[in-house]
């Protein structure tokens, strides 16, 4: 890993620790059997524990048809030597979503795609200082979804 990537990783870790709000847009493309389409905005409570950050996200999601739903998520970010690991803590056992490694001074990409059943998750993260943009793609036999997050 080069110096630019090391600096990017350190800067991202620092920016993640300051996050207090987020917004996201969910959309589905051709062939998707899901109904996950709309936008949300909410708060993040970040808790630091050694080389880990816990994100408690709470938001209201507004579906494209106008329905409003309260939602909550728990994520754990872990700083590794050359990357960051992102896990979903929705259930008793953490689910690894991505390991994100720097590919440029401001861009990160998943080290390997995450497979859940027949679905494949990929991600890119852009560091805009102090904002963070995280874009997930979920592809599968019945899914074609894009989740576009902004954290600040």
Short mmCIF file of C-alpha atoms in Angstrom, two decimals:
data_model
loop_
_atom_site.label_atom_id
_atom_site.label_comp_id
_atom_site.label_asym_id
_atom_site.label_seq_id
_atom_site.Cartn_x
_atom_site.Cartn_y
_atom_site.Cartn_z
CA UNK A 1 0.00 0.00 0.00
CA UNK A 2 1.33 3.42 -0.98
CA UNK A 3 1.50 6.57 1.13
CA UNK A 4 -1.62 8.06 -0.54
CA UNK A 5 -3.64 4.97 0.34
CA UNK A 6 -2.35 4.97 3.94
CA UNK A 7 -3.31 8.63 4.32
CA UNK A 8 -6.72 7.93 2.76
CA UNK A 9 -7.36 5.12 5.24
CA UNK A 10 -6.32 7.29 8.21
CA UNK A 11 -8.44 10.19 6.97
CA UNK A 12 -11.48 7.98 6.41
CA UNK A 13 -11.16 6.53 9.90
CA UNK A 14 -10.99 10.03 11.37
CA UNK A 15 -14.02 11.19 9.33
CA UNK A 16 -16.07 8.13 10.33
CA UNK A 17 -15.52 8.99 13.99
CA UNK A 18 -17.18 12.39 13.45
CA UNK A 19 -20.29 11.16 11.64
CA UNK A 20 -23.59 12.19 13.22
CA UNK A 21 -26.04 12.27 10.30
CA UNK A 22 -26.76 10.35 7.13
CA UNK A 23 -29.06 10.22 4.15
CA UNK A 24 -29.60 7.54 1.57
CA UNK A 25 -31.47 6.73 -1.59
CA UNK A 26 -32.59 3.20 -2.42
CA UNK A 27 -33.47 2.25 -5.97
CA UNK A 28 -34.09 -0.92 -7.87
CA UNK A 29 -33.39 -1.62 -11.51
CA UNK A 30 -34.71 -3.95 -14.20
CA UNK A 31 -35.43 -7.48 -13.01
CA UNK A 32 -35.66 -6.57 -9.33
CA UNK A 33 -38.53 -8.20 -7.44
CA UNK A 34 -38.03 -5.99 -4.40
CA UNK A 35 -39.96 -2.86 -3.57
CA UNK A 36 -37.07 -0.97 -1.98
CA UNK A 37 -37.34 2.43 -3.62
CA UNK A 38 -37.22 5.81 -1.90
CA UNK A 39 -35.07 7.91 0.39
CA UNK A 40 -34.27 8.36 4.04
CA UNK A 41 -32.50 10.72 6.37
CA UNK A 42 -31.52 10.32 9.99
CA UNK A 43 -29.06 10.38 12.83
CA UNK A 44 -25.99 8.32 13.64
CA UNK A 45 -24.74 7.73 17.14
CA UNK A 46 -21.11 6.63 16.80
CA UNK A 47 -19.39 4.81 19.64
CA UNK A 48 -15.64 4.17 19.56
CA UNK A 49 -14.09 1.01 20.96
CA UNK A 50 -10.34 0.57 20.24
CA UNK A 51 -10.08 -0.07 16.48
CA UNK A 52 -13.85 -0.29 16.05
CA UNK A 53 -16.68 2.16 15.55
CA UNK A 54 -20.29 1.21 16.20
CA UNK A 55 -22.90 3.10 14.20
CA UNK A 56 -26.44 3.19 15.54
CA UNK A 57 -28.51 4.59 12.68
CA UNK A 58 -32.09 5.75 13.04
CA UNK A 59 -34.06 7.35 10.24
CA UNK A 60 -37.36 7.74 8.51
CA UNK A 61 -37.56 6.12 5.11
CA UNK A 62 -40.02 7.60 2.62
CA UNK A 63 -41.04 5.07 0.01
CA UNK A 64 -41.57 6.30 -3.55
CA UNK A 65 -45.35 5.93 -3.05
CA UNK A 66 -45.22 8.30 -0.03
CA UNK A 67 -45.36 5.71 2.77
CA UNK A 68 -43.12 6.65 5.68
CA UNK A 69 -41.39 3.98 7.77
CA UNK A 70 -39.15 4.29 10.80
CA UNK A 71 -35.96 2.29 10.44
CA UNK A 72 -32.89 1.42 12.49
CA UNK A 73 -29.56 -0.24 11.66
CA UNK A 74 -26.44 -1.17 13.58
CA UNK A 75 -23.10 -1.34 11.81
CA UNK A 76 -19.58 -2.03 13.02
CA UNK A 77 -16.58 -0.53 11.26
CA UNK A 78 -13.22 -2.15 12.08
CA UNK A 79 -9.88 -0.61 11.18
CA UNK A 80 -7.52 -3.25 9.77
CA UNK A 81 -3.92 -2.77 8.67
CA UNK A 82 -4.71 -2.00 5.00
CA UNK A 83 -8.50 -1.72 4.93
CA UNK A 84 -11.76 -1.22 6.82
CA UNK A 85 -14.27 -3.96 7.52
CA UNK A 86 -18.00 -3.14 7.60
CA UNK A 87 -20.39 -5.52 9.36
CA UNK A 88 -24.14 -5.40 9.86
CA UNK A 89 -25.16 -6.11 13.47
CA UNK A 90 -28.84 -6.68 12.86
CA UNK A 91 -28.84 -10.21 14.24
CA UNK A 92 -26.96 -11.97 17.06
CA UNK A 93 -24.11 -12.91 14.70
CA UNK A 94 -22.42 -10.03 12.80
CA UNK A 95 -22.73 -10.24 9.01
CA UNK A 96 -19.68 -9.15 7.06
CA UNK A 97 -20.79 -6.79 4.31
CA UNK A 98 -17.50 -5.55 2.91
CA UNK A 99 -13.85 -5.11 3.46
CA UNK A 100 -13.03 -1.78 1.82
CA UNK A 101 -9.47 -1.00 0.70
CA UNK A 102 -8.16 2.31 -0.64
CA UNK A 103 -7.59 2.35 -4.40
CA UNK A 104 -6.87 6.09 -4.68
CA UNK A 105 -6.27 8.99 -2.31
CA UNK A 106 -10.07 9.45 -2.02
CA UNK A 107 -11.62 6.19 -3.22
CA UNK A 108 -12.18 2.77 -1.69
CA UNK A 109 -13.56 -0.46 -3.16
CA UNK A 110 -14.55 -3.82 -1.73
CA UNK A 111 -11.66 -6.28 -1.57
CA UNK A 112 -13.95 -9.11 -2.65
CA UNK A 113 -17.70 -9.09 -3.30
CA UNK A 114 -19.94 -10.30 -0.46
CA UNK A 115 -22.18 -13.25 -1.29
CA UNK A 116 -25.45 -13.80 0.55
CA UNK A 117 -27.27 -16.77 -0.91
CA UNK A 118 -27.40 -16.10 -4.64
CA UNK A 119 -27.02 -12.32 -4.19
CA UNK A 120 -23.73 -10.47 -4.68
CA UNK A 121 -22.96 -7.22 -2.84
CA UNK A 122 -20.34 -4.76 -4.07
CA UNK A 123 -19.40 -1.32 -2.77
CA UNK A 124 -17.47 1.82 -3.46
CA UNK A 125 -16.71 4.55 -0.96
CA UNK A 126 -15.68 8.10 -1.80
CA UNK A 127 -14.13 10.38 0.78
CA UNK A 128 -15.11 14.01 0.22
CA UNK A 129 -13.84 15.37 3.58
CA UNK A 130 -15.71 15.61 5.81
CA UNK A 131 -18.52 13.87 3.90
CA UNK A 132 -18.43 10.19 3.05
CA UNK A 133 -20.31 8.63 0.16
CA UNK A 134 -20.95 4.85 0.23
CA UNK A 135 -22.61 3.14 -2.73
CA UNK A 136 -23.77 -0.47 -2.50
CA UNK A 137 -24.96 -2.63 -5.40
CA UNK A 138 -26.90 -5.83 -4.78
CA UNK A 139 -27.28 -8.16 -7.75
CA UNK A 140 -29.05 -11.51 -7.76
CA UNK A 141 -31.73 -13.56 -9.46
CA UNK A 142 -34.47 -11.37 -7.91
CA UNK A 143 -32.48 -8.29 -6.91
CA UNK A 144 -31.02 -5.33 -8.74
CA UNK A 145 -30.68 -2.71 -6.02
CA UNK A 146 -28.55 0.33 -5.38
CA UNK A 147 -28.14 1.96 -1.97
CA UNK A 148 -26.49 5.37 -2.07
CA UNK A 149 -25.49 6.68 1.37
CA UNK A 150 -24.04 10.03 2.43
CA UNK A 151 -22.55 10.39 5.90
CA UNK A 152 -21.49 13.66 7.54
#
